[in-house]
Short mmCIF file of C-alpha atoms (C1' of nucleotides) in Angstrom, two decimals:
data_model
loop_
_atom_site.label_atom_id
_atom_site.label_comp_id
_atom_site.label_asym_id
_atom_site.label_seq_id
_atom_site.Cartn_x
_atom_site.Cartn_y
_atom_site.Cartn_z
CA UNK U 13 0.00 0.00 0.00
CA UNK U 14 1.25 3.52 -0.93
CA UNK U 15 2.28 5.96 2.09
CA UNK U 16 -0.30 8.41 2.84
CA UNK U 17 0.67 12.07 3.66
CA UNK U 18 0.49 13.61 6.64
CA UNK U 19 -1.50 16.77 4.99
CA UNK U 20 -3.98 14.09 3.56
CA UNK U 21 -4.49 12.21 6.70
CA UNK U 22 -5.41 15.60 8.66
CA UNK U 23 -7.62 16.58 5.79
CA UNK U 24 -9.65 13.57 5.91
CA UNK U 25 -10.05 14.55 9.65
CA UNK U 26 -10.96 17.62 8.41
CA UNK U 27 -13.87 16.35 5.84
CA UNK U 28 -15.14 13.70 8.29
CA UNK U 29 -16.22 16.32 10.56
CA UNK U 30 -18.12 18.15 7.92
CA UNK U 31 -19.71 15.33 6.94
CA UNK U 32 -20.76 14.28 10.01
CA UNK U 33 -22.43 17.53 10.64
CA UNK U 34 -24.04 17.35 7.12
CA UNK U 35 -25.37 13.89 8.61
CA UNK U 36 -27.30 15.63 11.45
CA UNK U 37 -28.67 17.86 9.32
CA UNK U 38 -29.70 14.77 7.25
CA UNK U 39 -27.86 16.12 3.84
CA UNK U 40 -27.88 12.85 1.38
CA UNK U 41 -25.35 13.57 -0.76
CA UNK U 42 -22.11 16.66 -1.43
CA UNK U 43 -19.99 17.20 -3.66
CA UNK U 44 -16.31 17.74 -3.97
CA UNK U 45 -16.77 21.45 -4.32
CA UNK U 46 -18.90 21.82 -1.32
CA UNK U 47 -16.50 19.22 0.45
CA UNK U 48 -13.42 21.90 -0.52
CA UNK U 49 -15.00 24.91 0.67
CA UNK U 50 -15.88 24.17 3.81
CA UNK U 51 -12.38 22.62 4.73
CA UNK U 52 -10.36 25.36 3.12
CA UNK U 53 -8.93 23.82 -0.36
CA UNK U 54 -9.76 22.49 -3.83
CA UNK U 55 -12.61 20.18 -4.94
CA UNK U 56 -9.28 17.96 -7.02
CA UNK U 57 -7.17 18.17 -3.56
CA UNK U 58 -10.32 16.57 -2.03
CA UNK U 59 -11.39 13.96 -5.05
CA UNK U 60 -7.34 13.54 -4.87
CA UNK U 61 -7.14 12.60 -1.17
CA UNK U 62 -9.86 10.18 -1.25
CA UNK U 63 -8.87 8.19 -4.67
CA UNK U 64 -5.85 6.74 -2.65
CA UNK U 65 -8.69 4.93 -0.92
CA UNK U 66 -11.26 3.64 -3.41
CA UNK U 67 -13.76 5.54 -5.43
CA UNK U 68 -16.57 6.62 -3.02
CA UNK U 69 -18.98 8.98 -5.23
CA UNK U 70 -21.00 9.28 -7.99
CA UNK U 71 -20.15 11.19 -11.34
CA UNK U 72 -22.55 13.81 -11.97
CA UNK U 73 -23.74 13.62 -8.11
CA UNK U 74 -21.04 13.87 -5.76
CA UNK U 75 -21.02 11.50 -2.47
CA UNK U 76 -23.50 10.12 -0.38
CA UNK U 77 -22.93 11.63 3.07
CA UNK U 78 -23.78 8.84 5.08
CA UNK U 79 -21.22 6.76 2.75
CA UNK U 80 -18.62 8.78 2.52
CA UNK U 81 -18.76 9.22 6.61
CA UNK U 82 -18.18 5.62 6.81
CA UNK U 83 -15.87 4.98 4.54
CA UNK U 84 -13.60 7.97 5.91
CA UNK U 85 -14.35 6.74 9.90
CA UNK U 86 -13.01 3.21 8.81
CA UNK U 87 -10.18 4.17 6.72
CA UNK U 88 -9.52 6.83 9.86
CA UNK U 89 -9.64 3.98 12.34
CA UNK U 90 -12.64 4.55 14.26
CA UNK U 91 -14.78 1.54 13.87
CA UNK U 92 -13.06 0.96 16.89
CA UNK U 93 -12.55 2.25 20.27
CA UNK U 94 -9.01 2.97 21.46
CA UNK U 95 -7.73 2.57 25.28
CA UNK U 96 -5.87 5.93 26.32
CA UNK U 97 -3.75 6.80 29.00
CA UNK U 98 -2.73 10.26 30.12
CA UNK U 99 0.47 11.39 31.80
CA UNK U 100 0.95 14.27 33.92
CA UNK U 101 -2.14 15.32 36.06
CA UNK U 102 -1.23 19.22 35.88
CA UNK U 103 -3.44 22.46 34.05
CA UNK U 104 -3.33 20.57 30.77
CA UNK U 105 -3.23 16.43 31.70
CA UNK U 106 -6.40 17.64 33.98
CA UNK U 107 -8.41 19.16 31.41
CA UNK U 108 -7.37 16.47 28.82
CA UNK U 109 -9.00 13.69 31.59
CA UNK U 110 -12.04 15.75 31.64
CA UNK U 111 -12.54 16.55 27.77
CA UNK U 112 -15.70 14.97 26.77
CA UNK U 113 -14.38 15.03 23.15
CA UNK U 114 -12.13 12.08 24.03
CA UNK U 115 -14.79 9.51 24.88
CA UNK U 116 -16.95 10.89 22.27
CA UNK U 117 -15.19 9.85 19.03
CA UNK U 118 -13.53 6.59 21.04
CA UNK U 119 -10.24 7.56 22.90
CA UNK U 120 -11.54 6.12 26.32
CA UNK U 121 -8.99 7.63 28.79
CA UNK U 122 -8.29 4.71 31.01
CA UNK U 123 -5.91 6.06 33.52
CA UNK U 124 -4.00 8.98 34.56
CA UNK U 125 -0.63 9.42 36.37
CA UNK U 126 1.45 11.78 37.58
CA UNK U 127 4.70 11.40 40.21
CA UNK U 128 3.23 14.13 42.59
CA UNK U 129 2.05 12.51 45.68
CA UNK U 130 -0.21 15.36 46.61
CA UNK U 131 -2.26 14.90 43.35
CA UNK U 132 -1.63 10.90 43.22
CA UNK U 133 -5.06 9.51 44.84
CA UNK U 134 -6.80 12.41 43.78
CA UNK U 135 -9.97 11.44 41.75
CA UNK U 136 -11.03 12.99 38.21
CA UNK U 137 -14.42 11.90 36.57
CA UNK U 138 -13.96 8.20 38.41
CA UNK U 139 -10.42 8.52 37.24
CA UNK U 140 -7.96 7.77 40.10
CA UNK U 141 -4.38 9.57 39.65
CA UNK U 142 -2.20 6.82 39.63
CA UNK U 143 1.91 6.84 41.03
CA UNK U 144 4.02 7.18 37.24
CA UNK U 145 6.49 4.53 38.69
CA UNK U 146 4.47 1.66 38.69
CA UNK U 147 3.29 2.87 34.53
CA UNK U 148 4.98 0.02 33.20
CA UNK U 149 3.45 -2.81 35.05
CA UNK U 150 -0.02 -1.31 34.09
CA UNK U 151 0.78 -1.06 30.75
CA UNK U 152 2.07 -4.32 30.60
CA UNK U 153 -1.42 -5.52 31.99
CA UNK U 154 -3.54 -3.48 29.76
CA UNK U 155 -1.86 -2.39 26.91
CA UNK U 156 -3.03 0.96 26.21
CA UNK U 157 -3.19 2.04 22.77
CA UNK U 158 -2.35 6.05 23.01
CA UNK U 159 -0.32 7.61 25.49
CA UNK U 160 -0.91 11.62 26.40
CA UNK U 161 2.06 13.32 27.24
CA UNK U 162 1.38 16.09 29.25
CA UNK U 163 4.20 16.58 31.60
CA UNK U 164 6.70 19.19 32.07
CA UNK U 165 9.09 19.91 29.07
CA UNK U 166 12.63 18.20 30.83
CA UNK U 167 10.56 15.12 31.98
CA UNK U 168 8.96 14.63 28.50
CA UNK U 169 11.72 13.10 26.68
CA UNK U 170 12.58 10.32 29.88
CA UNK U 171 8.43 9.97 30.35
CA UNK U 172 8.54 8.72 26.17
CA UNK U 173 11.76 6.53 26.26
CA UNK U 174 9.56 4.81 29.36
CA UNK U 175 6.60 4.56 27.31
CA UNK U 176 7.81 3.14 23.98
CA UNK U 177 9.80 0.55 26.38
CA UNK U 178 6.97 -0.39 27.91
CA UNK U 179 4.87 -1.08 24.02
CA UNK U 180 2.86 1.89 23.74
CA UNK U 181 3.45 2.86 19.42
CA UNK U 182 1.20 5.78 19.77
CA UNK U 183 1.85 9.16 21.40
CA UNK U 184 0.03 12.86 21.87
CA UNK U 185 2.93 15.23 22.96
CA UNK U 186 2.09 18.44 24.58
CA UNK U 187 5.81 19.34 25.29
CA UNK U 188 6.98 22.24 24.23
CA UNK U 189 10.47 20.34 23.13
CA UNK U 190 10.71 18.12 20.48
CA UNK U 191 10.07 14.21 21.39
CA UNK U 192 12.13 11.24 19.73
CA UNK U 193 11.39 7.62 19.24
CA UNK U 194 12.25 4.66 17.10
CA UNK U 195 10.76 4.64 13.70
CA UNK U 196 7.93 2.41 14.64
CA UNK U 197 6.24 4.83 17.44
CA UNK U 198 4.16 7.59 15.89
CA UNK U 199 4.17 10.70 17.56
CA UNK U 200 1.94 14.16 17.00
CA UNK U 201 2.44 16.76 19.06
CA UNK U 202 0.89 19.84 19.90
CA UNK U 203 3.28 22.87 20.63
CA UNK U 204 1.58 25.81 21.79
CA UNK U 205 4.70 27.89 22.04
CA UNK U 206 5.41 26.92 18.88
CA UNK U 207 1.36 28.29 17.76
CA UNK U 208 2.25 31.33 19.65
CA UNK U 209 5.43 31.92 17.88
CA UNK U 210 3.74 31.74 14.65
CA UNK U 211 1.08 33.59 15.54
CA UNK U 212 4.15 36.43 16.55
CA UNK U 213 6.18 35.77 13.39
CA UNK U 214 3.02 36.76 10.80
CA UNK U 215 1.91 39.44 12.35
CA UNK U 216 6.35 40.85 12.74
CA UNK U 217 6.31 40.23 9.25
CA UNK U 218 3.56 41.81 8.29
CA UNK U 219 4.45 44.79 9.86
CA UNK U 220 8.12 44.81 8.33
CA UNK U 221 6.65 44.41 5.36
CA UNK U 222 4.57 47.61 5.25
CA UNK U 223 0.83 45.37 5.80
CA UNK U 224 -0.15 44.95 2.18
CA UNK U 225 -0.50 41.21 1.80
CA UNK U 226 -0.97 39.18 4.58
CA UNK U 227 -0.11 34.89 4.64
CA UNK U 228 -2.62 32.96 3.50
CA UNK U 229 -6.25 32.34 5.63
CA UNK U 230 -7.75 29.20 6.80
CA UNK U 231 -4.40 27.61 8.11
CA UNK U 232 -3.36 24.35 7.91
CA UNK E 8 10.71 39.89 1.36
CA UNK E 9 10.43 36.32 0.29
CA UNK E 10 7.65 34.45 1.78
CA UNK E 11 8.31 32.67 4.81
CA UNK E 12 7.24 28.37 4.29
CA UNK E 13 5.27 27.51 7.85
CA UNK E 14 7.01 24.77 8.12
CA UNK E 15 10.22 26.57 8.24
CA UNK E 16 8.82 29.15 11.13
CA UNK E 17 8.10 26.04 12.80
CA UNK E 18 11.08 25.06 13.12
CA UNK E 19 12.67 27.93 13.93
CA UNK E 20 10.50 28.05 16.96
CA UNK E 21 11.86 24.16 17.65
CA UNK E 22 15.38 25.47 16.95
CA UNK E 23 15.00 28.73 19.49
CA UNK E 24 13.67 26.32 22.04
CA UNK E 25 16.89 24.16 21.78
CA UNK E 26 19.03 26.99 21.89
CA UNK E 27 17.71 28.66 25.43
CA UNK E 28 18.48 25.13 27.00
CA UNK E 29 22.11 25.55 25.61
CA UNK E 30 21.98 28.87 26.32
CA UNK E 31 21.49 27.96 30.12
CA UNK E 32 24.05 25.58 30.31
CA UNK E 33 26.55 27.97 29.11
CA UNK E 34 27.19 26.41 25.72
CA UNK E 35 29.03 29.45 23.77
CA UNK E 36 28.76 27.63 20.24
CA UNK E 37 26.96 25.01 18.18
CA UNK E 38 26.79 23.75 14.58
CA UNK E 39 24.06 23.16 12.21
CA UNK E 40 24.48 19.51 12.89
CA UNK E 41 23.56 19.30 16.48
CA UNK E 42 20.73 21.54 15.92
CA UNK E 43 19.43 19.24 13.11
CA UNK E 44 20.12 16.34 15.35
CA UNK E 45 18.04 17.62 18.47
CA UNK E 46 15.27 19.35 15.64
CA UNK E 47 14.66 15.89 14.00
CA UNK E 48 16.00 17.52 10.70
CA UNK E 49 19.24 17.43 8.91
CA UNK E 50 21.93 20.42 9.09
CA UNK E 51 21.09 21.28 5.47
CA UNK E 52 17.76 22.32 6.70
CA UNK E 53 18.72 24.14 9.55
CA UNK E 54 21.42 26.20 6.96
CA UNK E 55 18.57 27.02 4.34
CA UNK E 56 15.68 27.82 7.20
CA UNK E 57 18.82 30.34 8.98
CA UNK E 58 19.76 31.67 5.50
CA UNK E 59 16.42 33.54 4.65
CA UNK E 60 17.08 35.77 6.75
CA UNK E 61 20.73 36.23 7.24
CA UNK E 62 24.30 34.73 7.96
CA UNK E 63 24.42 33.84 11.53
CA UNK E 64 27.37 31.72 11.68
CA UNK E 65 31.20 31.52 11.24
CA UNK E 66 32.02 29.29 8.73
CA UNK E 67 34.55 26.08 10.63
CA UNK E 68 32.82 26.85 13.99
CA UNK E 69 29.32 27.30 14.11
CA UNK E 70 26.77 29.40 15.36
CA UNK E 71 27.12 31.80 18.65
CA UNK E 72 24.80 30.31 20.85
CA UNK E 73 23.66 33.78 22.53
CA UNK E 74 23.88 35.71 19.35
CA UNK E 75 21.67 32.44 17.54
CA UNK E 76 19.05 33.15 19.81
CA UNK E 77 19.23 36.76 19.90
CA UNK E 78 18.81 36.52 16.09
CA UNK E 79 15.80 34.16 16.43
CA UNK E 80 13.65 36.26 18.77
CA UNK E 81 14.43 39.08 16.93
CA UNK E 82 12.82 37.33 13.46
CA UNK E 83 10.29 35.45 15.72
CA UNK E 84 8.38 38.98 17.46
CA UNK E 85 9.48 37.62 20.62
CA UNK E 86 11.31 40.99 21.81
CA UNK E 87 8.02 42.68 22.67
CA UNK E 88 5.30 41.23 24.71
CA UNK E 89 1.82 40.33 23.21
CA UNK E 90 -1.64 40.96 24.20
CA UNK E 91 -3.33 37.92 24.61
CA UNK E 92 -7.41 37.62 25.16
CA UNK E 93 -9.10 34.38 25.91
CA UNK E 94 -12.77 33.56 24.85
CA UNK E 95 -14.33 30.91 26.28
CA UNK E 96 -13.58 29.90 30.26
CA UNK E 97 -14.43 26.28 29.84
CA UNK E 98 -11.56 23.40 30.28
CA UNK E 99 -9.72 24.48 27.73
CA UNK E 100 -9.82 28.16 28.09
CA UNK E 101 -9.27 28.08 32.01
CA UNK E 102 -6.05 25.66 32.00
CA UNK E 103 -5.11 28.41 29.12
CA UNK E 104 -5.87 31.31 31.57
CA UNK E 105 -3.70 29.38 34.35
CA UNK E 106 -0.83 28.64 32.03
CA UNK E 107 2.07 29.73 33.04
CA UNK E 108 4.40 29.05 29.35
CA UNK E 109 2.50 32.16 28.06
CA UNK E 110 3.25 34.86 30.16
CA UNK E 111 6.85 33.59 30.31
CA UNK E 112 7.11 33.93 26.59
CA UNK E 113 5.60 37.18 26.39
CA UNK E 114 1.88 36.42 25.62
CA UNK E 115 -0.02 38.54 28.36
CA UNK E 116 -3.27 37.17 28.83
CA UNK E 117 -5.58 40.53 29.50
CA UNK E 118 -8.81 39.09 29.57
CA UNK E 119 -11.71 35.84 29.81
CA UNK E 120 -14.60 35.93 28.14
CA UNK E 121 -17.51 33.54 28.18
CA UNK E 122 -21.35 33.85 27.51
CA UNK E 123 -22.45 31.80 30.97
CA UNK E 124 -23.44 33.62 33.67
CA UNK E 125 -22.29 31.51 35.97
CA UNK E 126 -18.84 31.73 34.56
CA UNK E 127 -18.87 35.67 34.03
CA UNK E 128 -17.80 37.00 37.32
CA UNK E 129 -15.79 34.67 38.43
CA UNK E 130 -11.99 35.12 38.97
CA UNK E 131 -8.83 32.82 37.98
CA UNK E 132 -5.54 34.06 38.46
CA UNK E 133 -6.40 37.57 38.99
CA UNK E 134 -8.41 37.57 35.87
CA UNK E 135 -12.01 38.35 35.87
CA UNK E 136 -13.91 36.41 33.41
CA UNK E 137 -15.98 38.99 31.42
CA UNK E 138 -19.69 38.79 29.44
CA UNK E 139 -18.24 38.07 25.48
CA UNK E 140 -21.44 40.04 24.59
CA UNK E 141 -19.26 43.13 25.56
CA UNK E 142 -15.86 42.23 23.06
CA UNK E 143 -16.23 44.95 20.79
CA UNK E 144 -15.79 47.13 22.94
CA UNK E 145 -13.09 45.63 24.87
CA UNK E 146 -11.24 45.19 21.75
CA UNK E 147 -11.36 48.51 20.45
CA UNK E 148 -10.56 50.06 23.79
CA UNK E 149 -7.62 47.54 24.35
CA UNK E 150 -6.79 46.26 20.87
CA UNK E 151 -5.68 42.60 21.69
CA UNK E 152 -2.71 41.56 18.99
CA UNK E 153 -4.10 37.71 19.44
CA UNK E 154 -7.18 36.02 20.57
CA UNK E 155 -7.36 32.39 21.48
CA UNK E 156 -10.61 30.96 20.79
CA UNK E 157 -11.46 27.93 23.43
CA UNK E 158 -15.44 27.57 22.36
CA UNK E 159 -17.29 24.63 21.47
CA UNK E 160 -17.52 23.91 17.57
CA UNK E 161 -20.74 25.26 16.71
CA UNK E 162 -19.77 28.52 17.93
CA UNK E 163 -16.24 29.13 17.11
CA UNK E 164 -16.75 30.75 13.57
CA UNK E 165 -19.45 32.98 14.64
CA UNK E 166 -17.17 34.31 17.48
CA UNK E 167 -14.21 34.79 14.87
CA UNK E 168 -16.17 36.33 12.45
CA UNK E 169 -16.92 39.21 15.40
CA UNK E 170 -13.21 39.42 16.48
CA UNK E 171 -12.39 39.69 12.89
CA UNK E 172 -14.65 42.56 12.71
CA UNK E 173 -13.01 43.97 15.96
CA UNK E 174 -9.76 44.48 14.10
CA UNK E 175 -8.33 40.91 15.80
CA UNK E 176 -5.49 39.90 12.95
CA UNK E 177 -4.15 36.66 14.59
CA UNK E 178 -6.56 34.34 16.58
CA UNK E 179 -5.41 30.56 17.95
CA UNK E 180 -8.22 28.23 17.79
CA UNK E 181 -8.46 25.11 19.25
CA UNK E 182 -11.75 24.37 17.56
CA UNK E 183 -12.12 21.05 16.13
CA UNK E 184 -14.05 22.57 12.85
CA UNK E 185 -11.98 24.69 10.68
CA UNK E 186 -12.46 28.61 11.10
CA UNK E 187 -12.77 31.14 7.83
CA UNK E 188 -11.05 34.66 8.28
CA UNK E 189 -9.97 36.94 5.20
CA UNK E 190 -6.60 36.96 3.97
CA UNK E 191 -5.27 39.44 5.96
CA UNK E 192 -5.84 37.25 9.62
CA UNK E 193 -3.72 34.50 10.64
CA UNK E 194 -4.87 31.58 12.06
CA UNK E 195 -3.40 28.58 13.47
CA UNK E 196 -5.32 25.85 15.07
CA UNK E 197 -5.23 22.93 17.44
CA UNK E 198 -7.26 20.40 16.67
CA UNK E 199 -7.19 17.52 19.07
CA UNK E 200 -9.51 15.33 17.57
CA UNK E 201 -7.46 15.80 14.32
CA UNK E 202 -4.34 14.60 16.22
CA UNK E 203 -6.29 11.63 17.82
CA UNK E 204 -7.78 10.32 14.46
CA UNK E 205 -4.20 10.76 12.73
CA UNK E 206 -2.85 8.41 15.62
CA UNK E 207 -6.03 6.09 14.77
CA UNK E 208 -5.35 6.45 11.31
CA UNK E 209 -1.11 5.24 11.96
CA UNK E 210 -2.03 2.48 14.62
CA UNK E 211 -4.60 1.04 11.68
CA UNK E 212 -2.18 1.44 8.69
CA UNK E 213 0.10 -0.24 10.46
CA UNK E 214 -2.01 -3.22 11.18
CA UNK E 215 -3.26 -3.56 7.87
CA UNK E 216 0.01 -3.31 6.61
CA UNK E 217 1.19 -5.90 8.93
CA UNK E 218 3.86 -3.62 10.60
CA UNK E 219 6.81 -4.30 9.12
CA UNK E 220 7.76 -0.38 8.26
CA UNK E 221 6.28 2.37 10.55
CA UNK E 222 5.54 6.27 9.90
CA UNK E 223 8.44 8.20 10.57
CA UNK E 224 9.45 9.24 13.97
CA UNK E 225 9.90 12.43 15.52
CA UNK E 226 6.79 13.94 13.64
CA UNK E 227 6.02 17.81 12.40
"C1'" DA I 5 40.62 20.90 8.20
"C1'" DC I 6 36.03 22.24 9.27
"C1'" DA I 7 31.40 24.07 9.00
"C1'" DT I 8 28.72 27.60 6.72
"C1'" DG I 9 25.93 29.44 2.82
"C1'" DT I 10 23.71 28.47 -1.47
"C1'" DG I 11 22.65 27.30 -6.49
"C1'" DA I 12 21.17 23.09 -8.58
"C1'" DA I 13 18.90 18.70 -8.48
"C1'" DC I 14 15.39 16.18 -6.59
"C1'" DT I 15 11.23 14.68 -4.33
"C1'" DG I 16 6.65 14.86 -3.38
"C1'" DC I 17 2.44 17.48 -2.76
"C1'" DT I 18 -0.87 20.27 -5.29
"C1'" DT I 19 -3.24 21.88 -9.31
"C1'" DC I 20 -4.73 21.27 -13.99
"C1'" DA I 21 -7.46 19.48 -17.40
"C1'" DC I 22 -9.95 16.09 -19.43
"C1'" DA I 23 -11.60 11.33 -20.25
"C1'" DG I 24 -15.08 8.46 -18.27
"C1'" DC I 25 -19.44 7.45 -16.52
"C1'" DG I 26 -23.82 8.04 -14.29
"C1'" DC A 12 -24.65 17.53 -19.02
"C1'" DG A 13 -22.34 17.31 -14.33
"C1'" DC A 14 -19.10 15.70 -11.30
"C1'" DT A 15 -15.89 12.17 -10.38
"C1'" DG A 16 -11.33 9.97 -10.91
"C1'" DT A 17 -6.71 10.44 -12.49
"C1'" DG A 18 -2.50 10.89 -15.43
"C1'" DA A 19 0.37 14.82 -16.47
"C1'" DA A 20 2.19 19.31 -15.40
"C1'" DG A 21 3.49 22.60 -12.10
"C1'" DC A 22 5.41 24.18 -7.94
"C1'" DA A 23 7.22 24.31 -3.28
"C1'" DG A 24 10.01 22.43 0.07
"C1'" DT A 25 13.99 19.40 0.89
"C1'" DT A 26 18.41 17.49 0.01
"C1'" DC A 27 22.79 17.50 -2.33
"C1'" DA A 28 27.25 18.95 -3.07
"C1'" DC A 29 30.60 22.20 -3.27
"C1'" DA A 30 32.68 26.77 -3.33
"C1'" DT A 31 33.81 29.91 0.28
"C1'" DG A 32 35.65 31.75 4.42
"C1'" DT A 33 38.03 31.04 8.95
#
DNA sequence: ACATGTGAACTGCTTCACAGCG
DNA sequence: CGCTGTGAAGCAGTTCACATGT
């Protein structure tokens, strides 16, 4: 099977919820154009992205919403529920546990540690904070599909190394530094210095450049 | 000016992050190479993202460590301070509000907003959460250089097509539908479901693939 | 000798444009 | 006739490789 981009994975992300809001509002079938508009590119980028799954529409109709919504939730993964752990029960790890979200679309956050032992016994949503030094002998047990990183920046790196010996392939970083693992471990992560920065950089620029044209809308 | 690639700003940020921990240590140089290494990227990279915007180093030795991160700042907006407002005070926008990485960077969060009366009122961190029916005015009096948006879905674009309105030019959403803004407003969004499903999407692959080869590590 | 800075080559994502089919 | 599916063309970002400066 061909390697899928990055960009095309997100975008499919990106699509799915559309569709699934056309759904509610009981729309039977959208076209490529429509599909493109409303996730910020081009009705070919969008007939492009799916065709390295199958052919899912109709010519001279466009795609059946409940189809397509499907076809993009199993090629997405999501036929399935996933068993998610959390680690780090600060600001962020705290709201994470608590984000309906999560449960909603089938991350079912199963546990939650942190080394503090004034928030270890603490409960969250029937959630227990559990002691991070016994992590490994849990995951051995129940093999937890995603793990959340959501612990300082210095810890992050030593936290990971611990995971991905343990088995866990699949990580969320919220570290503001830059996570590594072996080739086989997946790893997104969400920087929001690094959102910030951005956010600093256009509007510098735009400034040093005298405010005419601006970088493009509707990021990423 | 040449335009700037995102992905290149992003790594600048990754690159600046690096370079305060060496900073702190006392490290007085560095080379492309050990930047690439810690960045995930080769030195190559690191050269051609530097050389948009100047000649930093000294060609057989490297880059001043101090002077490298002087440099970056500088071309990153980080040598002023930003106004920051926050709208919406649920999970997300309160562990936001209590965040301590923002003000440390130079992202001054002025103001909550929220619609709930039960919310408006209420204080966190010294910071009143105010009625978002009254932003207009707020914004004009106070002229916020970024807003973060922290609402649910449904009402994210209808709150960033007000702050738009406002004068807002740079808004961080963390809306899991993607926001519409002219041309001239930046926008860069974290989408957690959209990093979830991506992980669902890799853990599946791999499976279907039977995992021989993985995605690539260190991601973004 | 060593590491930068950069034009040139390359790779891969995006856009075009049209044949194919309902 | 409209909209999909897709090779081909175009373009942007990455990597190569080497001249240049210390």
């Amino acid at each position: 099977m061909k390697r899928i981009a990055e960009s095309t994975v997100r975008r499919l992300s990106i699509y799915l919820r559309f569709l699934e809001e056309s759904e509610n509002r009981g729309l039977a079938t959208i076209s490529s154009q429509e599909l493109a508009r409303r996730g910020g590119t081009t009705s070919a980028q969008v007939r492009k992205d799916l065709s390295f799954f199958g052919s899912f529409g109709k010519r001279g109709l466009g795609y059946s919403v409940p189809e397509l919504s499907a076809s993009l939730r199993d090629i997405l993964g999501l036929r399935r529920t996933w068993n998610v752990i959390i680690v780090g029960a600060g600001k962020i790890g705290t709201a994470l546990a608590q984000y309906r979200g999560f449960r909603q679309r089938g991350f079912i956050v199963s546990a939650v540690y942190d080394r503090d032992p004034r928030k270890i016994g603490t409960v969250w949503e029937s959630l227990t904070v559990r002691d991070v030094a016994g992590i490994e002998k849990d995951i051995d047990a129940a093999a937890p599909d995603i793990a959340v990183l959501a612990v300082p920046g210095e810890e992050a790196q030593g936290i990971a190394n611990r995971l991905v010996k343990a088995g866990v392939k699949a990580i969320l970083s919220f570290a503001p530094t830059q996570i590594h693992t072996p080739a086989d471990v997946t790893v997104r992560s969400v920087n929001m210095a690094m959102e910030l920065e951005g956010l600093s950089f256009a509007l510098t620029s735009r400034d040093r450049n005298g405010a005419e044209d601006g970088l493009d809308s509707a990021s990423r």
